[in-house]
XYZ file of C-alpha atoms in Angstrom:
361
model
C 16.469 56.260 -25.630
C 17.182 52.563 -25.254
C 17.788 50.201 -28.142
C 17.315 46.440 -27.825
C 19.308 44.419 -30.292
C 17.891 41.458 -32.186
C 20.370 39.247 -30.367
C 18.947 40.178 -26.958
C 15.398 39.685 -28.225
C 16.243 36.220 -29.540
C 18.000 35.304 -26.294
C 15.032 36.485 -24.220
C 12.645 34.548 -26.455
C 14.701 31.355 -26.146
C 14.846 31.751 -22.369
C 11.081 32.279 -22.166
C 10.370 29.248 -24.349
C 12.827 27.128 -22.374
C 11.210 28.073 -19.051
C 7.742 27.365 -20.430
C 8.780 24.004 -21.837
C 10.529 23.124 -18.594
C 7.323 23.726 -16.665
C 5.341 21.684 -19.211
C 7.834 18.816 -19.028
C 7.740 18.933 -15.229
C 3.935 18.893 -15.208
C 3.812 16.070 -17.749
C 6.328 14.037 -15.786
C 4.402 14.642 -12.565
C 1.169 13.580 -14.289
C 2.840 10.311 -15.273
C 3.531 9.463 -11.631
C 1.290 6.607 -10.487
C -1.215 7.375 -7.759
C -0.558 4.030 -6.072
C 2.775 2.363 -5.358
C 3.342 -1.361 -4.742
C 6.067 -3.206 -2.855
C 6.942 -6.879 -2.469
C 9.843 -8.602 -0.649
C 12.652 -9.581 -3.000
C 13.233 -12.952 -1.289
C 10.836 -15.296 0.502
C 11.251 -18.697 2.188
C 9.343 -21.650 0.764
C 8.027 -23.631 3.744
C 7.361 -27.353 3.426
C 3.658 -28.250 3.312
C 3.396 -31.270 5.592
C 5.560 -34.341 5.026
C 5.524 -34.173 1.231
C 8.901 -32.768 0.065
C 7.424 -31.874 -3.326
C 4.971 -29.323 -1.844
C 6.137 -25.938 -0.548
C 4.154 -22.829 0.452
C 5.239 -19.305 -0.515
C 3.620 -16.342 1.247
C 3.656 -13.234 -0.962
C 2.938 -10.124 1.131
C 2.026 -7.341 -1.270
C 1.924 -3.803 0.128
C 0.355 -0.750 -1.486
C 0.612 2.958 -0.743
C -1.759 5.590 -2.141
C 0.364 8.696 -2.614
C -2.516 11.099 -3.228
C -4.100 12.777 -0.157
C -7.528 12.076 -1.639
C -8.330 8.421 -2.260
C -8.692 7.833 -6.018
C -11.341 5.587 -7.514
C -9.659 2.182 -7.492
C -12.106 -0.507 -8.529
C -9.879 -3.571 -8.457
C -6.429 -5.096 -8.183
C -5.230 -7.657 -10.694
C -2.350 -9.807 -9.434
C -0.680 -12.416 -11.672
C 1.853 -14.890 -10.264
C 3.831 -17.528 -12.118
C 6.987 -19.519 -11.314
C 9.620 -19.127 -13.995
C 10.743 -22.763 -13.871
C 8.502 -24.934 -16.050
C 9.085 -27.878 -13.709
C 7.149 -26.042 -10.980
C 3.346 -26.221 -10.923
C 0.667 -24.469 -8.865
C -0.894 -27.020 -6.493
C -3.076 -24.630 -4.466
C -3.514 -20.950 -3.715
C -5.262 -18.547 -1.358
C -7.392 -16.524 -1.070
C -10.044 -18.324 -3.042
C -13.072 -16.720 -4.652
C -15.200 -14.950 -2.027
C -18.696 -13.539 -2.456
C -20.204 -10.735 -0.383
C -23.078 -8.274 -0.377
C -23.400 -4.695 0.832
C -26.564 -5.803 2.701
C -26.030 -7.613 6.015
C -28.415 -10.542 6.351
C -31.523 -11.502 4.375
C -34.021 -8.987 3.025
C -37.456 -9.198 4.695
C -40.410 -8.610 2.392
C -43.938 -8.187 3.810
C -47.131 -7.834 1.748
C -50.567 -6.975 3.159
C -53.937 -7.231 1.387
C -57.094 -5.784 2.947
C -60.698 -6.396 1.853
C -63.792 -4.739 3.407
C -67.533 -4.857 2.727
C -70.277 -2.594 4.137
C -74.074 -2.373 3.741
C -76.330 0.256 5.370
C -80.056 1.114 5.365
C -81.811 4.040 7.034
C -85.484 5.098 6.980
C -87.015 8.150 8.641
C -90.576 9.378 8.648
C -92.785 12.131 10.113
C -96.516 12.121 10.810
C -97.990 15.503 11.317
C -96.666 17.567 14.112
C -96.968 14.958 16.825
C -95.018 11.819 15.846
C -91.878 10.855 14.014
C -89.801 7.667 13.734
C -86.722 6.133 12.183
C -85.359 2.679 11.428
C -81.779 1.734 10.422
C -79.641 -1.318 9.709
C -75.874 -1.752 9.127
C -73.753 -4.733 8.154
C -69.998 -4.887 7.415
C -67.081 -7.334 7.124
C -63.278 -6.863 6.934
C -60.558 -9.352 5.861
C -56.775 -8.807 6.096
C -54.146 -11.126 4.551
C -50.478 -10.696 5.459
C -47.478 -12.526 3.942
C -43.854 -12.228 5.039
C -40.755 -13.942 3.611
C -36.987 -13.481 3.386
C -35.127 -12.806 0.147
C -31.416 -13.508 -0.286
C -29.436 -10.341 -0.962
C -27.590 -10.091 -4.263
C -23.881 -10.885 -3.964
C -20.784 -10.068 -5.998
C -17.251 -11.433 -6.072
C -15.048 -9.306 -3.816
C -12.137 -11.690 -4.407
C -11.769 -13.883 -7.472
C -8.910 -16.267 -8.143
C -8.055 -19.020 -10.566
C -5.369 -20.612 -12.687
C -3.644 -19.244 -15.787
C -1.448 -20.798 -18.457
C -2.676 -24.380 -17.979
C -2.196 -24.402 -14.235
C 1.332 -22.996 -14.286
C 0.269 -19.687 -12.784
C -2.504 -18.107 -10.764
C -4.386 -14.818 -10.782
C -6.080 -12.858 -8.012
C -8.659 -10.138 -8.585
C -9.628 -8.007 -5.583
C -12.442 -5.457 -5.718
C -12.784 -2.354 -3.555
C -15.955 -2.614 -1.457
C -17.281 -1.184 1.782
C -15.780 -4.206 3.581
C -12.508 -4.423 1.627
C -10.101 -1.508 1.208
C -7.335 -1.919 -1.369
C -4.549 -0.248 0.567
C -2.009 -1.652 2.955
C -0.765 -5.242 3.012
C -2.467 -8.235 1.415
C -1.279 -11.835 1.678
C -1.295 -14.248 -1.260
C -0.232 -17.844 -0.638
C 1.026 -20.162 -3.359
C 1.430 -23.893 -2.809
C 3.976 -25.082 -5.358
C 4.589 -28.623 -6.538
C 8.336 -28.799 -7.075
C 10.909 -31.516 -7.858
C 12.369 -33.295 -4.836
C 15.783 -31.725 -5.411
C 14.302 -28.213 -5.706
C 16.153 -25.618 -3.617
C 14.889 -22.357 -5.048
C 13.495 -20.514 -8.044
C 12.182 -17.220 -9.383
C 8.529 -16.135 -9.352
C 7.240 -13.416 -11.687
C 4.564 -11.209 -10.094
C 2.603 -8.567 -12.010
C 0.146 -6.262 -10.219
C -2.132 -3.541 -11.572
C -4.548 -1.135 -9.886
C -7.437 -0.501 -12.274
C -10.408 1.845 -12.440
C -13.506 1.651 -14.616
C -14.048 5.064 -16.200
C -16.458 6.379 -18.775
C -15.133 7.458 -22.125
C -16.006 10.474 -24.232
C -19.532 11.796 -23.539
C -20.103 8.851 -21.204
C -21.108 6.477 -23.987
C -18.666 3.694 -23.260
C -16.571 2.441 -20.366
C -12.877 1.764 -20.384
C -10.448 0.247 -17.912
C -7.691 2.639 -16.837
C -4.555 1.491 -15.042
C -3.783 3.854 -12.151
C -0.593 2.099 -11.103
C 1.259 -1.147 -11.516
C 4.496 -2.987 -10.953
C 6.406 -6.068 -12.035
C 8.409 -7.981 -9.451
C 10.828 -10.891 -9.585
C 10.812 -12.776 -6.274
C 13.564 -15.246 -5.368
C 12.002 -18.111 -3.393
C 14.307 -20.533 -1.557
C 13.543 -23.664 0.427
C 13.256 -22.865 4.124
C 16.289 -24.020 6.111
C 18.662 -24.048 3.124
C 21.190 -21.378 4.128
C 23.266 -21.546 0.939
C 20.150 -21.177 -1.229
C 19.029 -18.233 0.919
C 22.435 -16.583 0.450
C 22.236 -16.943 -3.341
C 18.685 -15.542 -3.281
C 19.923 -12.514 -1.322
C 22.721 -12.008 -3.853
C 20.140 -11.891 -6.647
C 18.072 -9.396 -4.637
C 21.100 -7.190 -3.919
C 22.152 -7.229 -7.577
C 18.627 -6.252 -8.643
C 18.498 -3.428 -6.090
C 21.817 -2.010 -7.311
C 20.708 -2.285 -10.937
C 17.442 -0.442 -10.256
C 19.280 2.264 -8.310
C 21.728 2.948 -11.131
C 18.928 2.884 -13.695
C 16.953 5.451 -11.690
C 19.977 7.727 -11.401
C 20.572 7.418 -15.140
C 16.970 8.448 -15.868
C 17.265 11.506 -13.623
C 20.595 12.695 -15.033
C 19.482 11.868 -18.564
C 16.440 14.173 -18.467
C 16.088 16.587 -21.415
C 18.234 19.708 -21.083
C 18.502 21.262 -24.542
C 15.660 23.026 -26.314
C 15.405 20.431 -29.093
C 15.261 17.464 -26.714
C 12.689 19.282 -24.570
C 10.544 19.892 -27.653
C 10.693 16.204 -28.595
C 9.900 15.209 -25.014
C 6.859 17.503 -24.837
C 5.646 16.332 -28.258
C 5.849 12.728 -27.124
C 3.926 13.567 -23.943
C 1.181 15.430 -25.802
C 0.816 12.883 -28.622
C -2.118 10.907 -27.281
C -2.319 8.682 -30.351
C 1.240 7.438 -30.150
C 1.759 4.013 -28.558
C 2.879 3.974 -24.955
C 6.600 3.342 -24.524
C 7.721 -0.081 -23.340
C 9.124 -0.690 -19.889
C 12.603 -0.688 -21.407
C 15.708 -2.764 -21.133
C 15.556 -3.257 -17.353
C 12.167 -4.963 -17.510
C 13.353 -7.229 -20.315
C 16.448 -8.093 -18.317
C 14.608 -8.793 -15.055
C 12.013 -10.963 -16.794
C 14.681 -12.971 -18.610
C 14.076 -11.572 -22.095
C 17.417 -9.800 -22.531
C 20.997 -11.068 -22.496
C 23.292 -8.256 -21.294
C 26.167 -9.835 -23.216
C 24.311 -9.507 -26.540
C 21.573 -6.887 -26.109
C 22.279 -3.798 -28.234
C 20.316 -1.388 -26.021
C 22.184 -2.486 -22.905
C 25.517 -2.206 -24.734
C 24.882 1.543 -25.220
C 24.372 2.189 -21.492
C 27.060 3.696 -19.238
C 29.769 1.332 -18.045
C 28.596 1.113 -14.411
C 25.076 0.121 -15.491
C 26.414 -2.504 -17.904
C 28.536 -4.006 -15.139
C 25.514 -4.066 -12.794
C 23.449 -5.765 -15.516
C 26.122 -8.438 -15.978
C 26.353 -8.969 -12.206
C 22.589 -9.430 -11.961
C 22.567 -11.817 -14.932
C 25.325 -13.967 -13.408
C 23.746 -13.994 -9.920
C 20.387 -14.978 -11.381
C 21.892 -17.820 -13.430
C 23.797 -19.112 -10.424
C 20.605 -19.108 -8.346
C 18.665 -20.846 -11.132
C 21.318 -23.578 -11.301
C 20.402 -24.762 -7.789
C 17.952 -27.270 -9.247
C 19.986 -27.875 -12.393
C 17.498 -26.038 -14.635
C 18.419 -23.535 -17.322
C 16.638 -20.304 -16.438
C 16.576 -19.136 -20.051
C 15.070 -22.371 -21.327
C 12.629 -22.711 -18.422
C 11.580 -19.064 -18.215
C 7.968 -17.954 -18.378
C 6.842 -15.701 -21.175
C 5.944 -12.390 -19.558
C 3.475 -11.665 -22.318
C 1.482 -14.745 -21.368
C 1.399 -13.699 -17.730
C 0.507 -10.097 -18.518
C -2.304 -11.015 -20.883
C -3.870 -13.365 -18.364
C -4.613 -15.941 -21.046
C -6.403 -19.178 -20.226
C -8.095 -17.734 -17.154
C -9.918 -20.420 -15.187
C -12.018 -19.268 -12.234
C -11.869 -21.659 -9.296
C -15.635 -21.383 -8.862
């Protein structure tokens, strides 16, 4: 006869619960993975537009990768771009608004009306067994009317673009159609009006992949974000080698900071039973507000000072050093034109909300 102590029962129960919660946490974390990933170069050259030194063109080449084997329902991209320096304005942009239809060419409509008239008369008689006779008459007319004309097919905006924040930024909205697939590389060109002494600056880029889905019982529709990203691009005047070097230093510092932050998230995953319970509860609480992007987003968008931020001060030493290095490299790059990056910075909330949208028509 075997006896199982209460201690062994409790240990087995804790192990079973831990394994179950681990699988739930893993599934919840996997479900949080975006179905589409975006990428954008960290530095770009700003090429002079003609002979005017105050106009430069920046070519933003945005790439996307759909991780799922089956293509999800992606209805549109929303791309928001805005220079961080308030002395820089948007002079022009491409692509502009484009209209298209799923029908190639005009629609031909043909109507036919037919009218006919007929009149007939027939008489037949017999006289005895020796004679008979008949007489008949027939009259008819037919009229056919045919009309044919072309009708313009209905069109929709496959690409829409316009200004935001009083002309300081620009938005692009791309829709998935039979002629336009939202995967791969797309080019967005910004023509910036800059000061004559401008050598470089930062551009905030926000991109979201959205899908229109029906809500509960199909009564209402809601926009769901399938994936998104926020980028900080260092643009430098083409031919300025020292400005290009400073831009690369900012990009390298950002890459190192993101790497360390990713490693910290992996090693800081919940291990104990209590932390796993809190993690699962947060995942399953659908009514709770979604967590913010965290300290790294605030730092990259210029809304956190690593010397004063309390959340950053609680991070491991190597991450704090990387945050300080990025902050110093960014300030040195922003000083190329003599502008204070903190005073000139763009509010990310304004860019993300897409306020003051003006379609270019």
